[in-house]
PDB file of C-alpha atoms in Angstrom:
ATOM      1  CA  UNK K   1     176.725-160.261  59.134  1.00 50.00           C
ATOM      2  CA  UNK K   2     178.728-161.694  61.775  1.00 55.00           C
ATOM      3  CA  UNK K   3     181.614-159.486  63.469  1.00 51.00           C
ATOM      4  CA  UNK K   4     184.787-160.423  64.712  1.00 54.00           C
ATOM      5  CA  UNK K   5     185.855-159.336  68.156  1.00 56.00           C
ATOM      6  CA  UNK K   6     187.089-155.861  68.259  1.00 54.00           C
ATOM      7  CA  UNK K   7     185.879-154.663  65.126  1.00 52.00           C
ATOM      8  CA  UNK K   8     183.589-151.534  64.661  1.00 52.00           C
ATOM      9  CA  UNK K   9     180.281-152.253  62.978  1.00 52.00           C
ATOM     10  CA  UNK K  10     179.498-148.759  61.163  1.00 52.00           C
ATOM     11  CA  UNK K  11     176.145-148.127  60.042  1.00 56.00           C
ATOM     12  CA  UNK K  12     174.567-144.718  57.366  1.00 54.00           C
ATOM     13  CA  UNK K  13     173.463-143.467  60.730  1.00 58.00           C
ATOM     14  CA  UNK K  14     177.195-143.167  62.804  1.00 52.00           C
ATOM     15  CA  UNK K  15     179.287-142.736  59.070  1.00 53.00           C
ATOM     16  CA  UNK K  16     176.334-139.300  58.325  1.00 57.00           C
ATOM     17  CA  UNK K  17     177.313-138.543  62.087  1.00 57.00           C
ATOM     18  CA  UNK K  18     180.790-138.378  61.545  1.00 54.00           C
ATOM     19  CA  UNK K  19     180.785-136.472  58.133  1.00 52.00           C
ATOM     20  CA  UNK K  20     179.186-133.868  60.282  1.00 60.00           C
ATOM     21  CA  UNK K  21     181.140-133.453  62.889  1.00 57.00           C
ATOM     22  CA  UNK K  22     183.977-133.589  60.330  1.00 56.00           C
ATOM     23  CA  UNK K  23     182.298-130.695  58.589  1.00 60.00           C
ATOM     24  CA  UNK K  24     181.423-128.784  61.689  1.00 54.00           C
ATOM     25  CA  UNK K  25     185.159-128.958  62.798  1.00 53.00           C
ATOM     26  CA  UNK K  26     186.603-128.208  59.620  1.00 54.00           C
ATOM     27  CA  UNK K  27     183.880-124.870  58.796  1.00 54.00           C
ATOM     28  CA  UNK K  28     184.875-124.045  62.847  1.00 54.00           C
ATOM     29  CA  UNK K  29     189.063-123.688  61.656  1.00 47.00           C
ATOM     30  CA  UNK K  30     187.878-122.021  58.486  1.00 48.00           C
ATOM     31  CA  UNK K  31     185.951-119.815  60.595  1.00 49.00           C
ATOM     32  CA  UNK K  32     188.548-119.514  63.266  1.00 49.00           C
ATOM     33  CA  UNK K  33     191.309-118.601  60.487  1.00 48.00           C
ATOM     34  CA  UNK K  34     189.651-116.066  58.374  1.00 49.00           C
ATOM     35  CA  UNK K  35     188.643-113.926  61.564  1.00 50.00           C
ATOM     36  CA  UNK K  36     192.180-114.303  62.673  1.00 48.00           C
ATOM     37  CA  UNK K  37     193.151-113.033  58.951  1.00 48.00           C
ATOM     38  CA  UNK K  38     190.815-110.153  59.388  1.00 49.00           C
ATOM     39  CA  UNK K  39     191.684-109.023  62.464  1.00 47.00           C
ATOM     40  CA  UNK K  40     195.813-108.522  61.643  1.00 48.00           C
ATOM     41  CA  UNK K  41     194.394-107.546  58.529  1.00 50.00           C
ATOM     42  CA  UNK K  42     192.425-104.914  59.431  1.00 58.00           C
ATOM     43  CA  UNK K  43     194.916-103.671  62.522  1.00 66.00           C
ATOM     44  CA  UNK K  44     195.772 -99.898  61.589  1.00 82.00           C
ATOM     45  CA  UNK K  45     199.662 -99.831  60.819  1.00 90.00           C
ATOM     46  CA  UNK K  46     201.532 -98.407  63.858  1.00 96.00           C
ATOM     47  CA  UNK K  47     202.997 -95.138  62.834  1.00 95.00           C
ATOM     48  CA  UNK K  48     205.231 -94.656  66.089  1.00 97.00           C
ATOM     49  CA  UNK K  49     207.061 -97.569  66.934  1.00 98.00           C
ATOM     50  CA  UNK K  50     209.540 -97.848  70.021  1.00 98.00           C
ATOM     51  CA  UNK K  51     211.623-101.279  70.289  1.00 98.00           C
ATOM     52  CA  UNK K  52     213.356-102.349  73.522  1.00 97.00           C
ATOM     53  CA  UNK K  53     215.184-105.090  71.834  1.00 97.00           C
ATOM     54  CA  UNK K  54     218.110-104.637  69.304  1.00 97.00           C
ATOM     55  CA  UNK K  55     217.692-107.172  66.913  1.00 96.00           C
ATOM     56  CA  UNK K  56     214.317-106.370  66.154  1.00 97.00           C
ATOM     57  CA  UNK K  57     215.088-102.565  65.812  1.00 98.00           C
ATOM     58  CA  UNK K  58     217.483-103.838  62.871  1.00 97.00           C
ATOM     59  CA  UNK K  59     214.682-105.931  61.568  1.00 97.00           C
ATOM     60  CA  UNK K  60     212.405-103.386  61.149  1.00 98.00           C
ATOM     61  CA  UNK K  61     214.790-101.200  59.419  1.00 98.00           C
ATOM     62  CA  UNK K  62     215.668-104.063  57.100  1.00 97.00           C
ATOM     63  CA  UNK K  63     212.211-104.377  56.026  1.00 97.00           C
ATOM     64  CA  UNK K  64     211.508-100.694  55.627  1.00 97.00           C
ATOM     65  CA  UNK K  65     209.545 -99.823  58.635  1.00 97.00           C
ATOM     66  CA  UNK K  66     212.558 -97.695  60.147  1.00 97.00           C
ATOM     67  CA  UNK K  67     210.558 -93.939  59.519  1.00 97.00           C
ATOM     68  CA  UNK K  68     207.789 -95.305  61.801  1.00 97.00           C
ATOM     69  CA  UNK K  69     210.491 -95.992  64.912  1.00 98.00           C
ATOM     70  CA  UNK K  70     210.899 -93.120  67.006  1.00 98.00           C
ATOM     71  CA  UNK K  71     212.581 -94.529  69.912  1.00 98.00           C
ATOM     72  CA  UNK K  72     214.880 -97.737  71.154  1.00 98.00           C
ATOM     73  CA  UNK K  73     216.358 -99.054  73.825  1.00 97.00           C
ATOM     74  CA  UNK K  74     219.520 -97.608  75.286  1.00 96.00           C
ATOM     75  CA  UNK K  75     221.668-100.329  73.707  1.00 96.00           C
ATOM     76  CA  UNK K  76     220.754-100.014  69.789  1.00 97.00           C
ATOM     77  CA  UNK K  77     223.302 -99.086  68.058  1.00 96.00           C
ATOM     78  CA  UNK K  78     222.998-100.266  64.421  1.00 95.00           C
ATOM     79  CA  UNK K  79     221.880 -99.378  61.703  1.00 96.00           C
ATOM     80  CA  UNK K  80     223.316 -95.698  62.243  1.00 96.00           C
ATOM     81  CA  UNK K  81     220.144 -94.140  62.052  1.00 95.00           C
ATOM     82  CA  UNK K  82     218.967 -95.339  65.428  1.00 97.00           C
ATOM     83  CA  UNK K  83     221.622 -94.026  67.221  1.00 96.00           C
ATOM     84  CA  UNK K  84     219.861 -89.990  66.552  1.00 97.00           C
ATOM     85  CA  UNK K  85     216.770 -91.265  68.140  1.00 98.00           C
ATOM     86  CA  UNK K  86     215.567 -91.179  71.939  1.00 97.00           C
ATOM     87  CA  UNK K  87     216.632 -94.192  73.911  1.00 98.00           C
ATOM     88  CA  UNK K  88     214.113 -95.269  76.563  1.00 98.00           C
ATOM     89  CA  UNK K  89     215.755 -97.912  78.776  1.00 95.00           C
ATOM     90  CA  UNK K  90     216.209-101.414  77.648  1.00 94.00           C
ATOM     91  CA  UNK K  91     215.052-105.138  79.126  1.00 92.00           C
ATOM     92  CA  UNK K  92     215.770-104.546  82.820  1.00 93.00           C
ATOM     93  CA  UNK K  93     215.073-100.657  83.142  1.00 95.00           C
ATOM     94  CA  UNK K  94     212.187 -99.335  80.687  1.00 96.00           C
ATOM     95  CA  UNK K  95     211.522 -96.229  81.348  1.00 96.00           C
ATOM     96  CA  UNK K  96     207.679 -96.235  81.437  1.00 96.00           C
ATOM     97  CA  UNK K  97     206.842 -92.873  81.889  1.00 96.00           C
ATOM     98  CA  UNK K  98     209.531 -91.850  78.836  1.00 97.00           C
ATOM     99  CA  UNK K  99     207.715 -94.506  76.965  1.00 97.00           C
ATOM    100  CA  UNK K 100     204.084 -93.375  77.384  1.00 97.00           C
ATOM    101  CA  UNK K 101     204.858 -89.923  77.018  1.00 97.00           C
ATOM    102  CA  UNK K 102     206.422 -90.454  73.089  1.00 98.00           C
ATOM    103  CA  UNK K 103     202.682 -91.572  72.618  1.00 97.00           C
ATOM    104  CA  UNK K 104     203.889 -95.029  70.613  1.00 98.00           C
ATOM    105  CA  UNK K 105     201.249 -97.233  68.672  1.00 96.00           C
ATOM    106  CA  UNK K 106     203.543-100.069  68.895  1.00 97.00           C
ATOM    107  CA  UNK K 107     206.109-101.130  71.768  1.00 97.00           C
ATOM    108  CA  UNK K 108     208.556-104.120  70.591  1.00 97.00           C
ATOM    109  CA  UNK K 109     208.686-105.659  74.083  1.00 96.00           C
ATOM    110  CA  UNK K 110     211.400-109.242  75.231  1.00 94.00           C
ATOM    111  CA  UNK K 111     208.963-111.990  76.198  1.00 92.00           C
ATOM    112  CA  UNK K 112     209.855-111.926  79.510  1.00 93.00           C
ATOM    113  CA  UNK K 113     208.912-108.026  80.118  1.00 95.00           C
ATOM    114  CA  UNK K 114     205.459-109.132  81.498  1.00 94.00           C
ATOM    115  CA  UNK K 115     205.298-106.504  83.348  1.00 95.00           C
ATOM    116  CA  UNK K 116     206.213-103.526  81.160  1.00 96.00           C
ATOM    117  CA  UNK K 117     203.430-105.121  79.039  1.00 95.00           C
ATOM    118  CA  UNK K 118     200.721-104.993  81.377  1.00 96.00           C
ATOM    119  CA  UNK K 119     201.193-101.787  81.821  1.00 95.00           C
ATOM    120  CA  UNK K 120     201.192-100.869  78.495  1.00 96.00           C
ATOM    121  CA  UNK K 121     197.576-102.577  78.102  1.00 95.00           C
ATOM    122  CA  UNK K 122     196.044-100.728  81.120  1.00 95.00           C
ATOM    123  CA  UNK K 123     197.927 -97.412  78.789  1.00 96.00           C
ATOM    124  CA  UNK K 124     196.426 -98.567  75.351  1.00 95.00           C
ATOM    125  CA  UNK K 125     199.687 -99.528  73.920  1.00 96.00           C
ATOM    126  CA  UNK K 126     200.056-102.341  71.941  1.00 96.00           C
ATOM    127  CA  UNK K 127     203.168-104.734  72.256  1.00 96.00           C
ATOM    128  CA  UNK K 128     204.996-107.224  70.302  1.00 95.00           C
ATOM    129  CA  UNK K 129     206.614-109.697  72.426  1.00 93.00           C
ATOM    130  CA  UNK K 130     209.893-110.829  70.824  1.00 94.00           C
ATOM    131  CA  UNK K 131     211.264-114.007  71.910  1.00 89.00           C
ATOM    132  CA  UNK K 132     214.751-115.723  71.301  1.00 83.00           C
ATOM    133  CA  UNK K 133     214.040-119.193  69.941  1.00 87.00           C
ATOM    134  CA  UNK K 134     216.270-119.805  67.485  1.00 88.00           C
ATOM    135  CA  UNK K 135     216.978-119.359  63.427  1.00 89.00           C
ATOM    136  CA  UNK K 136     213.600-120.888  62.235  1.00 90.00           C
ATOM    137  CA  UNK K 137     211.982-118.543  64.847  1.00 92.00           C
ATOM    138  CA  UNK K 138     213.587-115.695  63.411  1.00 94.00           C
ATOM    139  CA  UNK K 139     212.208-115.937  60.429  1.00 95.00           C
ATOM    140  CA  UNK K 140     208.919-116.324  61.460  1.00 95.00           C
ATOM    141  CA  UNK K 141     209.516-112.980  63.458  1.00 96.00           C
ATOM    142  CA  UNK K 142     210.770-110.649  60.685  1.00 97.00           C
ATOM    143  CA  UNK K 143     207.556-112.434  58.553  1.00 96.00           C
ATOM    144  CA  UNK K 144     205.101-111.868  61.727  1.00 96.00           C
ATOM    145  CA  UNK K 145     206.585-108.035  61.985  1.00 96.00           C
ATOM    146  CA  UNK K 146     206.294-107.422  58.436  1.00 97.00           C
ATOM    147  CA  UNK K 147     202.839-108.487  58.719  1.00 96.00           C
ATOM    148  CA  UNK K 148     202.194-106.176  61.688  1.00 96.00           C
ATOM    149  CA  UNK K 149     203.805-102.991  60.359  1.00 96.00           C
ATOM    150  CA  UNK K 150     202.024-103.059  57.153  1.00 96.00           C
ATOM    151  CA  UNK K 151     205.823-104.496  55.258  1.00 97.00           C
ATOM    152  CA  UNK K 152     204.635-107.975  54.469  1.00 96.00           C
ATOM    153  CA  UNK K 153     206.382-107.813  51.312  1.00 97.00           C
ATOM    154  CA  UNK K 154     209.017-106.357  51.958  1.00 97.00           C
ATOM    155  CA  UNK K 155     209.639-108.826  55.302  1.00 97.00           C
ATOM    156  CA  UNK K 156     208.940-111.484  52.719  1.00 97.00           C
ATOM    157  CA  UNK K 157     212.221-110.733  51.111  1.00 97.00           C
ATOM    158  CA  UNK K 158     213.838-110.355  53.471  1.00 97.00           C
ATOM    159  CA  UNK K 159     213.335-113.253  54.529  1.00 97.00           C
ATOM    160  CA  UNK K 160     213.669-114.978  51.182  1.00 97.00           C
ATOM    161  CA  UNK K 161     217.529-113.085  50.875  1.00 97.00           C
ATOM    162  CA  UNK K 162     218.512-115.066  54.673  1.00 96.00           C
ATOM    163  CA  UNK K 163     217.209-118.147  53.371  1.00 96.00           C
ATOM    164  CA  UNK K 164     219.134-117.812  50.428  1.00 96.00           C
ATOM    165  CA  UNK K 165     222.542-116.819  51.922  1.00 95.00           C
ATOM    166  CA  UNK K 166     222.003-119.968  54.195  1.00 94.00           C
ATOM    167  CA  UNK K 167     221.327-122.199  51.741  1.00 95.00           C
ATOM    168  CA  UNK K 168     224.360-121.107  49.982  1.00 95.00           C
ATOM    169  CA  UNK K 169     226.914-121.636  53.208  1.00 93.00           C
ATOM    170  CA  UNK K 170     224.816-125.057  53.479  1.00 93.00           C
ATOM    171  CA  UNK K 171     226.010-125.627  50.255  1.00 93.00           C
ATOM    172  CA  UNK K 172     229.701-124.896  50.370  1.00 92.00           C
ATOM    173  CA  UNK K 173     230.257-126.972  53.567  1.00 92.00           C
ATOM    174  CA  UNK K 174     228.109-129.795  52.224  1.00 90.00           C
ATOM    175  CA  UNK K 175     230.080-132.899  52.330  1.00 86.00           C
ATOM    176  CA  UNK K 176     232.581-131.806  55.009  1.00 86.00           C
ATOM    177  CA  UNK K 177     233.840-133.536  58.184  1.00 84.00           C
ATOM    178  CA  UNK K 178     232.109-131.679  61.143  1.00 80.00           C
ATOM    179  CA  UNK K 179     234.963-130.633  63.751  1.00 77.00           C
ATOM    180  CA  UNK K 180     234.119-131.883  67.266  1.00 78.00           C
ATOM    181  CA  UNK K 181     233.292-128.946  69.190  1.00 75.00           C
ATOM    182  CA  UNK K 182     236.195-127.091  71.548  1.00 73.00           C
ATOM    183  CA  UNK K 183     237.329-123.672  72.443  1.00 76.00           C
ATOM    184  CA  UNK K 184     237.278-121.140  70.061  1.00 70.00           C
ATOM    185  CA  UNK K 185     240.421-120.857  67.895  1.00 72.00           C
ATOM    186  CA  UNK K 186     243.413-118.990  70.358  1.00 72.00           C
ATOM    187  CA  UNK K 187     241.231-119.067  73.519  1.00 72.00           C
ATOM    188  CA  UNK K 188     242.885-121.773  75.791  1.00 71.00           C
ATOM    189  CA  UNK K 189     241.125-124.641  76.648  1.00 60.00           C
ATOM    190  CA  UNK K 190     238.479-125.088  79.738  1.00 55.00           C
TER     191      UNK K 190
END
């Protein structure tokens, strides 16, 4: 058969070729996301918890893992419970040795803490590194925690109770003019 410049002649041999490699690459992401699936599956749930960073102190208590935090940083305040347990530093001034010596199985860590989470390897700790990122990333952290403190479920509504109040105030302003943005109402203009 004749073939017209630039076209790809594909013969039983190259098409059997490429259902293999299809097949290797899709078994090798099968693979690749079952052992991930097993390995958060099969993490043993932290029992002592310590979190540096406020927001996800309130996240865990929304989802129910509150009884397994024993300490937080030195600027949680909320939800009232917190505020009876000990406070070990915060983002600039962990207090390592504090840390290590409440014996956590968990240490909710910023992103950029590199440092405090080195040393919590080379100590056997294990960290979650929180990072802000936004609303959508949010989400996926309360789901990701819930997931990693044995509360899937419970992170799942959570989650599913945000997404509904948002779709609600999505809903009431539907339709509206969008203000240009300015100074806040009664602070004076920049």
């Amino acid at each position: 058969l004749p073939v017209a410049a630039g076209e790809t002649v594909m013969n039983d041999r190259s098409t059997t070729k490429h259902a293999k490699n299809t097949k290797a690459f899709f078994l090798t992401v099968v693979c690749f996301v079952s052992f991930a699936c097993f390995v958060v599956a099969f993490q043993p749930r932290p029992q002592r918890i310590i979190s540096l960073v406020p927001a996800v102190t309130e996240m865990l208590y929304a989802m129910g893992a509150g009884p397994q935090v024993v300490a937080v940083s030195s600027y949680d305040e909320f939800p009232p419970e917190v505020t009876a347990l000990p406070k070990v530093g915060a983002l600039l001034d962990p207090d390592t040795e504090r840390i290590i010596s409440l014996k956590p199985d968990l240490l909710i860590t910023y992103g950029s803490q590199v440092d405090l989470q080195a040393q919590m390897k080379r100590a056997g700790i294990a960290t979650f590194d929180y990072r802000h990122a936004g609303l959508a990333h949010i989400l996926a952290t309360i789901t990701d925690l819930g997931a990693r403190t044995g509360h899937g479920r419970e992170a799942g509504q959570v989650v599913a109770a945000i997404e509904g109040r948002l779709a609600a105030v999505r809903a009431r302003v539907a339709g509206r003019r969008r203000r240009p943005a300015g100074p806040a109402p009664g602070c004076p203009g920049i």
